[in-house]
Amino acid sequence: MEEEAWQAALPCSTGSRRGGWVSSFGSLSSKERVCSPGSSRSVGGRPVAGARSRPSRASSGPGSAHASAASSSRLPAPAREAGAAKAAAARPEAGPVFSPRPAVLKERPAGSSAAASFSARFLTLPGCGGGCRPGPGDPLPPAAAAAGSAACSAVRAGWISRCPSRNRSRRGRPAWSRCRGSWLVGRAGCWAWWRATAKPCKSAAPGRWDRICLYSHRRMAITAEDVRLEKVLLLQEGFAVEEVAGENDLHIVGSDVTVQIISSDANLLVQLPFGSQTQTFLTEVRKRCSPAGVAGNEDPKQKGKQPPAMNQMGSTSGASPAAAVPKPNKPKNDITSEMVRSSSVLVSEEMRGLSMQTFGLRDTIIKSQLLQKEDEYTYLQGFKFFVGTYNVNGQSPKETLQPWLSHDAEPPDIYCVGFQELDLSKEAFFFNDTPKEEEWFKAVTESLHPEAKYAKVKLIRLVGILMLFYVRTELAVHVSEVEAETVGTGIMGRMGNKGGVAIRFRFHNTTVCFVNAHLAAHTEEYERRNQDFRDICGRMQFCPPEPGLPPLTIGKHDVVLWLGDLNYRLEEQDVERVKKLVEAHDFATLYQHDQLKKQMEAKAVFEGFLEGEISFQPTYKYNTGSDDWDTSEKCRTPAWCDRILWRGKNISQLSYRSHMALRGSDHKPVSAIFDIGVKVVDKELYRRSFEDIVRSLDKMENASIPSVTLSKREFLFKDVKYMQLQMASFTIHNGPVPCQFEFINKLDEEAYCKPWLMANPNKGFLLPDAEVTVELELFVNKSTATHLNSGEDQLEDILVLHLDRGKDYFLPVSGNYLPSCFGCPLQTLCHMREPIQEMSPEAIRKLVLLPLWSSDNDASWPEKPLDIPKELWMMVDHLYRNACQQEDLFQQPGLRVEFEQIRDCLDTGMMDTLNGSNHSVAEALLLFLESLPEPVICYTLYDKCLEAADSHVLSNQVVSTLPKCHKNVFSYLIAFLRELLQHSVKNHLDVNILGSIFGGLLLRPPPGHTKPGIAEKRKAQQFIQQFLLREEITL
């Protein structure tokens, strides 16, 4: 298979408006691998739901080196042989989709009273004959091993194409590519690779079927050999999928779904995680098992005549084991599936497992008017929410958490538990992998209130920021639309050592969003904390519950609960005075100096949020293991770093306290109990409202043509700068006819606008006489700056606003871009002796288009080029003179306003020195290196560098072939980094940190290359370390 056919990992969501998935994984421990029949939720003496165990590599579980062979051997011999025969008869058309959380699978041989569990992944493939024929025990395709990082990226990546016929490589072999049509589901320990095509391939040719492939893998899958195909199940006659439950299990939406898979040669129990992705997968599999094909072919005349109703997903037929019984199906009614899709205001179970289809105009009108009439068919009911936050300082749980989580006599209805600094190791920081996630998850689960039973709904983690969401089992049926996202706000605005994680969901008819944040540290960095808050709010976007709608933001929820180590301190306070005020319990006086209080009063942060009265002593900083204040050399001033705030209506805080009994960290945990009025639907009133809306729609004249009025039709952006957002807005006012609007693509263009422009919202629906404000955002980044600098692109575009069944409106957008050194090639900057903004556009264009490899001995230029760009020299020289002993250099982000000042100074040459903190200059240097269209180590040498990473001699040879300006820059930067290492006692830098940070900047994969996985990242790190550990560089 051609190497380029193997396309890899999803991007991290931390730095994009809509990113991919980043996840960690483990494997089941040895005692989790054997389960008795009927006890699918109890493994190894504890609940399986959400269980994540991370044994060491030497363990005998599925994560060990021999796990694949062990799990394969557990399969019955006939099953292995049948799987091999069927796999050999078919070749996959599309590649696997890796899940961010695994499924727990148990082999249930016929007549067996015990079930053996093993680490597995699922992949459904369209059937085809001949060619590549994987069988049980086969590793992934050789192209993955050849690609290096592809197999490493496997655990965090998705490959798939919606159209297999269009996804073929040059030689006719299947090419595996990724698209947004794939979905990811799973839990650590096992993984699910899922793919469902439009329908079974049975009709295309005899013997062609969809199939499910079962894979096993090591805990840290680095290469293709770490993943092993165990079994192939064909979706043919006799194949059945059925949700089951143990005799003593309740049917709870919030808990994991136990599914029985029956085929001619296998009888398996599979535990899949709670969520819409699982239901979508099961629905797609059932479609392929159903003789009728795709369900939901109701009479279109009934569309719009019935309100949404409960729609429990039905089970396919098939025998079930004696110890497992099918979940009872709810009574059928005459409501069509189209109508359920057309109006999803009822939010309990009716959306589970439904196919996602675009709403029509009539459906959208019904939905919009139902939302307007919501108060007519809902009533408020109070529920208790427990919210807790704890910075654990990288420690493992050594004590029960019940004094924190089970403090009150009455159990809460919902738990939201957040942690910060879960793991402070470099492994967690650079690779987002930590075994402590499982440890704290288990500690929380065992410490929940003993007077109630809870189901884990969601777990989300970003490096050391972890959040868990539980709900009482009897209330889990009312939880839906669960989504989770992360935003990193660390160095370069992406690293996850600081940032936030969020979970949003619908509870009955109220939307709720939990946010767990860890903001910038140090007393004087309150502006950086404010910026972190704004970044999390601006960049945290969730998948909408329905396709075609814009992403959801934190602010678009009825209730927002914000918790975490917000790190706001006490301003200008003497340590001893603070301690005396605490001893006197004079918290009111102390609170007047609280930074968060002052920033909220100034409306600089958390506008619209509330916080309860603080009647407990500061939660930071203590000597670990005691209640004594910090006695270290730094002797930190006590502060209320750990906070809980809220925003929304019908919210009453019942308690707000710290918990001094827990001493495992230098922070104390904090908790708050809220009584929240949740909107509950009265079904009869809802039906009446729905019928009234349908009757009014029947009277509407369908021939009416929609029209709108625009407040502005031309947009001019002046003096646009690199990485500086500019915005403009206009209002769309609708006429008497409901309408749908959307910005559409122009002829022969792939998007409705150029990449530096975005409209928000870019589509929507308007009721009669309603209006909406559309914001146009113009932002130039590393991907667009080079073409704007050279003049190949201009800030000119035309937006086409289209009305469904109406006319089109054309909106011209224009502006002028101020050229910047950010985004310019190194050879261009070496030929620029003047600041870039003092040069003519023609001169800049000529230099930007200068060939890379022909400039070394080019005598046509009147002046000799500089050895290195002057802009690079200014930043490095500033750091050399001022920051060699700066603590956490290149690890703590700077301020955005200071970056803008540094950029302007470099582009205009107005000042001889750079304004801004050392951290801001360091971040500007990293952003400069990242913006280079050709990295310091040229793209063409990327593979050679990885191959030479183990040899200093070979690495030197590769560097010696660089163009002169690139070679000079590389030597200059390496010399500077070596100087920093001379002061490692003060700045806490080492070769691993610098190798990881600069390895990903100086050595970047070429465009079109798969996203680097852990193996490639470590090779790049090792390549840079070769030069940091040795002084000589052969030029």
Short mmCIF file of N, CA and C in Angstrom, two decimals, residues 424-478:
data_model
loop_
_atom_site.label_atom_id
_atom_site.label_comp_id
_atom_site.label_asym_id
_atom_site.label_seq_id
_atom_site.Cartn_x
_atom_site.Cartn_y
_atom_site.Cartn_z
N LEU A 424 2.02 16.21 37.16
CA LEU A 424 2.97 17.27 36.84
C LEU A 424 4.17 16.76 36.06
N SER A 425 4.14 15.52 35.61
CA SER A 425 5.28 14.95 34.90
C SER A 425 5.38 15.49 33.48
N LYS A 426 6.57 15.42 32.90
CA LYS A 426 6.77 15.85 31.52
C LYS A 426 6.01 14.96 30.56
N GLU A 427 5.87 13.67 30.89
CA GLU A 427 5.10 12.75 30.04
C GLU A 427 3.68 13.24 29.87
N ALA A 428 3.05 13.67 30.96
CA ALA A 428 1.69 14.18 30.89
C ALA A 428 1.63 15.49 30.12
N PHE A 429 2.65 16.34 30.32
CA PHE A 429 2.64 17.67 29.69
C PHE A 429 2.78 17.58 28.17
N PHE A 430 3.73 16.77 27.71
CA PHE A 430 4.03 16.73 26.28
C PHE A 430 3.19 15.72 25.52
N PHE A 431 2.76 14.62 26.18
CA PHE A 431 2.06 13.56 25.47
C PHE A 431 0.65 13.31 26.00
N ASN A 432 0.22 14.09 27.00
CA ASN A 432 -1.15 14.01 27.52
C ASN A 432 -1.50 12.59 27.95
N ASP A 433 -0.57 11.91 28.58
CA ASP A 433 -0.82 10.54 29.02
C ASP A 433 -0.46 10.44 30.49
N THR A 434 -1.37 9.90 31.30
CA THR A 434 -1.10 9.77 32.73
C THR A 434 -1.90 8.62 33.32
N PRO A 435 -1.28 7.80 34.19
CA PRO A 435 -2.03 6.74 34.87
C PRO A 435 -2.87 7.26 36.02
N LYS A 436 -2.67 8.51 36.42
CA LYS A 436 -3.38 9.03 37.59
C LYS A 436 -4.84 9.33 37.31
N GLU A 437 -5.20 9.40 36.05
CA GLU A 437 -6.60 9.58 35.71
C GLU A 437 -7.45 8.45 36.28
N GLU A 438 -6.97 7.22 36.09
CA GLU A 438 -7.69 6.06 36.62
C GLU A 438 -7.72 6.08 38.14
N GLU A 439 -6.63 6.47 38.77
CA GLU A 439 -6.57 6.47 40.22
C GLU A 439 -7.60 7.42 40.83
N TRP A 440 -7.67 8.63 40.30
CA TRP A 440 -8.60 9.61 40.86
C TRP A 440 -10.05 9.31 40.46
N PHE A 441 -10.23 8.74 39.27
CA PHE A 441 -11.59 8.33 38.90
C PHE A 441 -12.12 7.27 39.87
N LYS A 442 -11.29 6.31 40.20
CA LYS A 442 -11.70 5.26 41.14
C LYS A 442 -11.96 5.86 42.53
N ALA A 443 -11.08 6.79 42.96
CA ALA A 443 -11.25 7.39 44.29
C ALA A 443 -12.55 8.17 44.37
N VAL A 444 -12.91 8.88 43.32
CA VAL A 444 -14.17 9.64 43.32
C VAL A 444 -15.35 8.70 43.33
N THR A 445 -15.32 7.70 42.45
CA THR A 445 -16.45 6.77 42.34
C THR A 445 -16.73 6.09 43.68
N GLU A 446 -15.69 5.73 44.41
CA GLU A 446 -15.87 5.04 45.69
C GLU A 446 -16.27 5.98 46.81
N SER A 447 -16.20 7.31 46.59
CA SER A 447 -16.49 8.26 47.66
C SER A 447 -17.78 9.03 47.45
N LEU A 448 -18.54 8.68 46.40
CA LEU A 448 -19.82 9.35 46.20
C LEU A 448 -20.78 8.99 47.33
N HIS A 449 -21.81 9.79 47.47
CA HIS A 449 -22.72 9.64 48.62
C HIS A 449 -23.28 8.22 48.70
N PRO A 450 -23.15 7.55 49.86
CA PRO A 450 -23.58 6.15 49.96
C PRO A 450 -25.09 5.95 49.94
N GLU A 451 -25.86 7.03 50.12
CA GLU A 451 -27.31 6.89 50.19
C GLU A 451 -27.98 6.92 48.82
N ALA A 452 -27.20 6.97 47.75
CA ALA A 452 -27.79 6.99 46.40
C ALA A 452 -26.85 6.24 45.46
N LYS A 453 -27.40 5.81 44.33
CA LYS A 453 -26.61 5.15 43.29
C LYS A 453 -26.43 6.13 42.14
N TYR A 454 -25.21 6.15 41.61
CA TYR A 454 -24.88 7.12 40.58
C TYR A 454 -24.32 6.42 39.33
N ALA A 455 -24.59 7.02 38.19
CA ALA A 455 -24.02 6.57 36.93
C ALA A 455 -23.07 7.63 36.42
N LYS A 456 -21.88 7.19 35.99
CA LYS A 456 -20.95 8.15 35.39
C LYS A 456 -21.41 8.47 33.98
N VAL A 457 -21.56 9.75 33.70
CA VAL A 457 -22.02 10.19 32.38
C VAL A 457 -20.84 10.55 31.48
N LYS A 458 -19.86 11.30 32.02
CA LYS A 458 -18.77 11.77 31.16
C LYS A 458 -17.51 11.99 31.98
N LEU A 459 -16.37 11.74 31.34
CA LEU A 459 -15.05 12.05 31.88
C LEU A 459 -14.28 12.77 30.79
N ILE A 460 -13.66 13.90 31.13
CA ILE A 460 -12.88 14.66 30.16
C ILE A 460 -11.61 15.15 30.85
N ARG A 461 -10.47 15.07 30.13
CA ARG A 461 -9.21 15.49 30.71
C ARG A 461 -8.35 16.19 29.67
N LEU A 462 -7.65 17.23 30.09
CA LEU A 462 -6.62 17.90 29.30
C LEU A 462 -5.38 18.00 30.17
N VAL A 463 -4.37 17.17 29.87
CA VAL A 463 -3.14 17.08 30.65
C VAL A 463 -3.52 16.82 32.12
N GLY A 464 -3.43 17.82 33.00
CA GLY A 464 -3.73 17.61 34.41
C GLY A 464 -5.08 18.15 34.85
N ILE A 465 -5.90 18.61 33.91
CA ILE A 465 -7.22 19.15 34.23
C ILE A 465 -8.25 18.08 33.93
N LEU A 466 -8.90 17.57 34.97
CA LEU A 466 -9.84 16.45 34.84
C LEU A 466 -11.19 16.84 35.39
N MET A 467 -12.26 16.41 34.71
CA MET A 467 -13.60 16.65 35.23
C MET A 467 -14.46 15.41 35.04
N LEU A 468 -15.24 15.10 36.07
CA LEU A 468 -16.13 13.94 36.09
C LEU A 468 -17.56 14.40 36.32
N PHE A 469 -18.49 13.77 35.63
CA PHE A 469 -19.91 14.13 35.71
C PHE A 469 -20.70 12.86 36.01
N TYR A 470 -21.39 12.86 37.16
CA TYR A 470 -22.23 11.74 37.59
C TYR A 470 -23.67 12.23 37.77
N VAL A 471 -24.62 11.30 37.63
CA VAL A 471 -26.01 11.61 37.88
C VAL A 471 -26.65 10.42 38.58
N ARG A 472 -27.63 10.69 39.42
CA ARG A 472 -28.35 9.58 40.08
C ARG A 472 -28.98 8.69 39.02
N THR A 473 -28.91 7.39 39.26
CA THR A 473 -29.33 6.45 38.22
C THR A 473 -30.77 6.65 37.78
N GLU A 474 -31.65 7.00 38.72
CA GLU A 474 -33.05 7.16 38.33
C GLU A 474 -33.30 8.43 37.53
N LEU A 475 -32.31 9.35 37.52
CA LEU A 475 -32.46 10.60 36.75
C LEU A 475 -31.69 10.57 35.44
N ALA A 476 -30.87 9.54 35.24
CA ALA A 476 -30.02 9.50 34.05
C ALA A 476 -30.83 9.49 32.76
N VAL A 477 -32.04 8.98 32.80
CA VAL A 477 -32.86 8.93 31.60
C VAL A 477 -33.19 10.32 31.08
N HIS A 478 -33.07 11.33 31.93
CA HIS A 478 -33.41 12.70 31.53
C HIS A 478 -32.19 13.50 31.07
#
